Each structure stands twice: as C-alpha cells, then as structure tokens.
Amino acid sequence: MNVIGLRWIGIATDRYDDMMILLRDVLQLDVAFEEPTTVELSTTEGDRVQVMAPGDRYHDLFETHARG
C-alpha cells in the first residue's frame, strides 16, 4: 500500500498502541519523530499523521473539540 495525499492529520486516541500498529505496521508509514506521548508519521510524499496519546498536551484539546 502506498498512502499519499493526507497533508496533515492529527489524531487524539485512547488506543495509542493500536493506532501505531495500524499506521506504522499496516500502512507502513515512516516515523518522522517520536516523543513519549506523541508520534508523527510520514507518507512517501511527505504528508504527516500525528497521533496523540492520553497525557499529551493536545490530546484533551482534540478530544474536547471533536466531541463538541
């Protein structure tokens, strides 16, 4: 699979490990940077997907706004 055309997507999730398996192992995105509560992955075209775990400073912000 060759994923292209995402630009940037931010995902706040309580299932951080499962999301990482999907993006890194199944979709084969490359890890661009990783910190204890967030990781950003890159497509072959340079687009980015950032995943935020509970405890990340943006996790609660995303959760609040996504749920309205």
CSV table of N, CA and C in Angstrom, one decimal:
chain,number,residue,atom,x,y,z
A,1,MET,N,0.8,-1.2,0.0
A,1,MET,CA,0.0,0.0,0.0
A,1,MET,C,0.9,1.2,0.0
A,2,ASN,N,0.5,2.2,-0.8
A,2,ASN,CA,1.3,3.5,-0.9
A,2,ASN,C,0.3,4.6,-0.6
A,3,VAL,N,0.3,5.1,0.6
A,3,VAL,CA,-0.6,6.2,1.0
A,3,VAL,C,0.0,7.5,0.7
A,4,ILE,N,-0.8,8.4,-0.1
A,4,ILE,CA,-0.4,9.7,-0.4
A,4,ILE,C,-1.5,10.7,-0.3
A,5,GLY,N,-1.3,12.0,-0.2
A,5,GLY,CA,-2.3,13.0,-0.2
A,5,GLY,C,-3.0,13.3,1.1
A,6,LEU,N,-2.4,13.1,2.2
A,6,LEU,CA,-3.0,13.4,3.5
A,6,LEU,C,-2.7,14.8,4.0
A,7,ARG,N,-1.6,15.4,3.7
A,7,ARG,CA,-1.1,16.7,4.2
A,7,ARG,C,-0.7,16.6,5.7
A,8,TRP,N,-1.7,16.8,6.6
A,8,TRP,CA,-1.5,16.6,8.0
A,8,TRP,C,-2.8,16.2,8.6
A,9,ILE,N,-2.8,15.2,9.4
A,9,ILE,CA,-3.9,14.7,10.2
A,9,ILE,C,-3.5,14.6,11.6
A,10,GLY,N,-4.2,15.1,12.6
A,10,GLY,CA,-4.0,14.9,14.0
A,10,GLY,C,-5.0,14.0,14.6
A,11,ILE,N,-4.6,13.0,15.3
A,11,ILE,CA,-5.5,12.0,15.9
A,11,ILE,C,-5.2,11.9,17.4
A,12,ALA,N,-6.2,12.3,18.2
A,12,ALA,CA,-6.1,12.1,19.6
A,12,ALA,C,-6.8,10.7,19.9
A,13,THR,N,-6.1,9.8,20.6
A,13,THR,CA,-6.7,8.5,20.8
A,13,THR,C,-6.4,7.9,22.1
A,14,ASP,N,-7.3,7.2,22.7
A,14,ASP,CA,-7.0,6.4,23.9
A,14,ASP,C,-6.4,5.0,23.5
A,15,ARG,N,-6.4,4.7,22.3
A,15,ARG,CA,-5.9,3.4,21.8
A,15,ARG,C,-4.6,3.7,21.0
A,16,TYR,N,-3.6,4.3,21.6
A,16,TYR,CA,-2.4,4.8,21.0
A,16,TYR,C,-1.6,3.6,20.4
A,17,ASP,N,-1.4,2.5,21.1
A,17,ASP,CA,-0.7,1.4,20.6
A,17,ASP,C,-1.3,0.8,19.4
A,18,ASP,N,-2.6,0.7,19.4
A,18,ASP,CA,-3.4,0.1,18.3
A,18,ASP,C,-3.3,1.0,17.0
A,19,MET,N,-3.3,2.3,17.3
A,19,MET,CA,-3.2,3.3,16.2
A,19,MET,C,-1.8,3.2,15.6
A,20,MET,N,-0.8,3.1,16.4
A,20,MET,CA,0.6,2.9,15.9
A,20,MET,C,0.7,1.7,15.1
A,21,ILE,N,0.2,0.6,15.5
A,21,ILE,CA,0.3,-0.6,14.7
A,21,ILE,C,-0.4,-0.4,13.3
A,22,LEU,N,-1.5,0.2,13.3
A,22,LEU,CA,-2.2,0.5,12.0
A,22,LEU,C,-1.3,1.3,11.1
A,23,LEU,N,-0.9,2.5,11.6
A,23,LEU,CA,-0.2,3.4,10.8
A,23,LEU,C,1.2,3.0,10.4
A,24,ARG,N,1.9,2.4,11.4
A,24,ARG,CA,3.3,2.1,11.1
A,24,ARG,C,3.5,0.7,10.5
A,25,ASP,N,2.8,-0.3,11.0
A,25,ASP,CA,2.9,-1.7,10.5
A,25,ASP,C,2.0,-2.0,9.4
A,26,VAL,N,0.8,-1.6,9.4
A,26,VAL,CA,-0.2,-2.0,8.3
A,26,VAL,C,0.0,-1.0,7.1
A,27,LEU,N,-0.1,0.3,7.4
A,27,LEU,CA,0.0,1.3,6.3
A,27,LEU,C,1.5,1.6,5.9
A,28,GLN,N,2.4,1.1,6.8
A,28,GLN,CA,3.8,1.3,6.5
A,28,GLN,C,4.3,2.7,6.4
A,29,LEU,N,3.8,3.6,7.3
A,29,LEU,CA,4.2,5.0,7.3
A,29,LEU,C,5.5,5.0,8.1
A,30,ASP,N,6.4,5.9,7.8
A,30,ASP,CA,7.7,6.1,8.5
A,30,ASP,C,7.5,7.0,9.7
A,31,VAL,N,8.2,6.7,10.8
A,31,VAL,CA,8.2,7.5,11.9
A,31,VAL,C,9.1,8.7,11.7
A,32,ALA,N,8.5,9.9,11.7
A,32,ALA,CA,9.3,11.2,11.5
A,32,ALA,C,9.9,11.7,12.8
A,33,PHE,N,9.1,11.7,13.8
A,33,PHE,CA,9.6,12.0,15.2
A,33,PHE,C,8.7,11.3,16.2
A,34,GLU,N,9.3,11.0,17.4
A,34,GLU,CA,8.5,10.3,18.4
A,34,GLU,C,8.9,10.9,19.8
A,35,GLU,N,7.9,11.2,20.6
A,35,GLU,CA,8.1,11.6,21.9
A,35,GLU,C,7.3,10.7,22.8
A,36,PRO,N,7.4,10.8,24.1
A,36,PRO,CA,6.6,9.8,25.0
A,36,PRO,C,5.1,9.8,24.8
A,37,THR,N,4.5,10.9,24.4
A,37,THR,CA,3.0,10.9,24.3
A,37,THR,C,2.5,11.3,22.9
A,38,THR,N,3.4,11.4,21.9
A,38,THR,CA,3.0,11.7,20.6
A,38,THR,C,4.0,11.2,19.6
A,39,VAL,N,3.5,10.9,18.4
A,39,VAL,CA,4.4,10.5,17.3
A,39,VAL,C,3.9,11.1,16.0
A,40,GLU,N,4.8,11.4,15.1
A,40,GLU,CA,4.3,11.9,13.8
A,40,GLU,C,4.9,11.0,12.7
A,41,LEU,N,4.1,10.5,11.9
A,41,LEU,CA,4.5,9.5,10.8
A,41,LEU,C,4.4,10.2,9.5
A,42,SER,N,5.1,9.7,8.5
A,42,SER,CA,5.2,10.4,7.2
A,42,SER,C,4.9,9.4,6.1
A,43,THR,N,4.2,9.9,5.1
A,43,THR,CA,4.0,9.1,3.9
A,43,THR,C,5.2,9.2,2.9
A,44,THR,N,5.2,8.5,1.8
A,44,THR,CA,6.2,8.6,0.9
A,44,THR,C,6.3,10.0,0.2
A,45,GLU,N,5.2,10.7,0.2
A,45,GLU,CA,5.1,12.0,-0.4
A,45,GLU,C,5.4,13.1,0.7
A,46,GLY,N,5.7,12.8,1.9
A,46,GLY,CA,6.0,13.7,2.9
A,46,GLY,C,4.8,14.3,3.7
A,47,ASP,N,3.6,13.7,3.5
A,47,ASP,CA,2.4,14.1,4.3
A,47,ASP,C,2.6,13.5,5.7
A,48,ARG,N,1.9,14.1,6.7
A,48,ARG,CA,2.1,13.7,8.0
A,48,ARG,C,0.8,13.3,8.7
A,49,VAL,N,0.9,12.3,9.6
A,49,VAL,CA,-0.1,11.9,10.5
A,49,VAL,C,0.5,12.0,11.9
A,50,GLN,N,-0.1,12.8,12.8
A,50,GLN,CA,0.3,12.9,14.2
A,50,GLN,C,-0.7,12.2,15.1
A,51,VAL,N,-0.2,11.3,16.0
A,51,VAL,CA,-1.0,10.6,16.9
A,51,VAL,C,-0.7,11.1,18.3
A,52,MET,N,-1.7,11.4,19.1
A,52,MET,CA,-1.5,11.9,20.5
A,52,MET,C,-2.2,11.0,21.5
A,53,ALA,N,-1.4,10.6,22.4
A,53,ALA,CA,-1.9,9.7,23.5
A,53,ALA,C,-2.4,10.5,24.7
A,54,PRO,N,-3.2,9.8,25.5
A,54,PRO,CA,-3.6,10.5,26.8
A,54,PRO,C,-2.3,11.0,27.5
A,55,GLY,N,-2.4,12.2,28.0
A,55,GLY,CA,-1.3,12.8,28.7
A,55,GLY,C,-0.5,13.8,27.8
A,56,ASP,N,-0.8,13.7,26.5
A,56,ASP,CA,-0.2,14.7,25.6
A,56,ASP,C,-0.9,16.0,25.8
A,57,ARG,N,-0.2,17.1,25.6
A,57,ARG,CA,-0.9,18.4,25.9
A,57,ARG,C,-2.0,18.7,24.9
A,58,TYR,N,-2.0,18.1,23.7
A,58,TYR,CA,-3.0,18.4,22.7
A,58,TYR,C,-4.1,17.3,22.7
A,59,HIS,N,-3.9,16.2,23.4
A,59,HIS,CA,-4.9,15.1,23.5
A,59,HIS,C,-6.3,15.6,24.0
A,60,ASP,N,-6.3,16.3,25.1
A,60,ASP,CA,-7.6,16.8,25.7
A,60,ASP,C,-8.2,17.8,24.8
A,61,LEU,N,-7.4,18.7,24.2
A,61,LEU,CA,-7.8,19.8,23.3
A,61,LEU,C,-8.6,19.1,22.1
A,62,PHE,N,-8.0,18.2,21.5
A,62,PHE,CA,-8.6,17.5,20.4
A,62,PHE,C,-9.9,16.8,20.8
A,63,GLU,N,-9.8,16.1,21.9
A,63,GLU,CA,-11.0,15.3,22.4
A,63,GLU,C,-12.1,16.3,22.7
A,64,THR,N,-11.9,17.4,23.3
A,64,THR,CA,-12.9,18.4,23.6
A,64,THR,C,-13.6,18.9,22.4
A,65,HIS,N,-12.8,19.3,21.4
A,65,HIS,CA,-13.3,19.9,20.2
A,65,HIS,C,-13.9,18.9,19.2
A,66,ALA,N,-13.4,17.7,19.2
A,66,ALA,CA,-14.0,16.7,18.4
A,66,ALA,C,-15.4,16.2,18.8
A,67,ARG,N,-15.6,16.3,20.1
A,67,ARG,CA,-16.9,15.9,20.7
A,67,ARG,C,-17.9,17.0,20.8
A,68,GLY,N,-17.5,18.2,20.5
A,68,GLY,CA,-18.4,19.4,20.5
A,68,GLY,C,-18.7,19.8,21.9
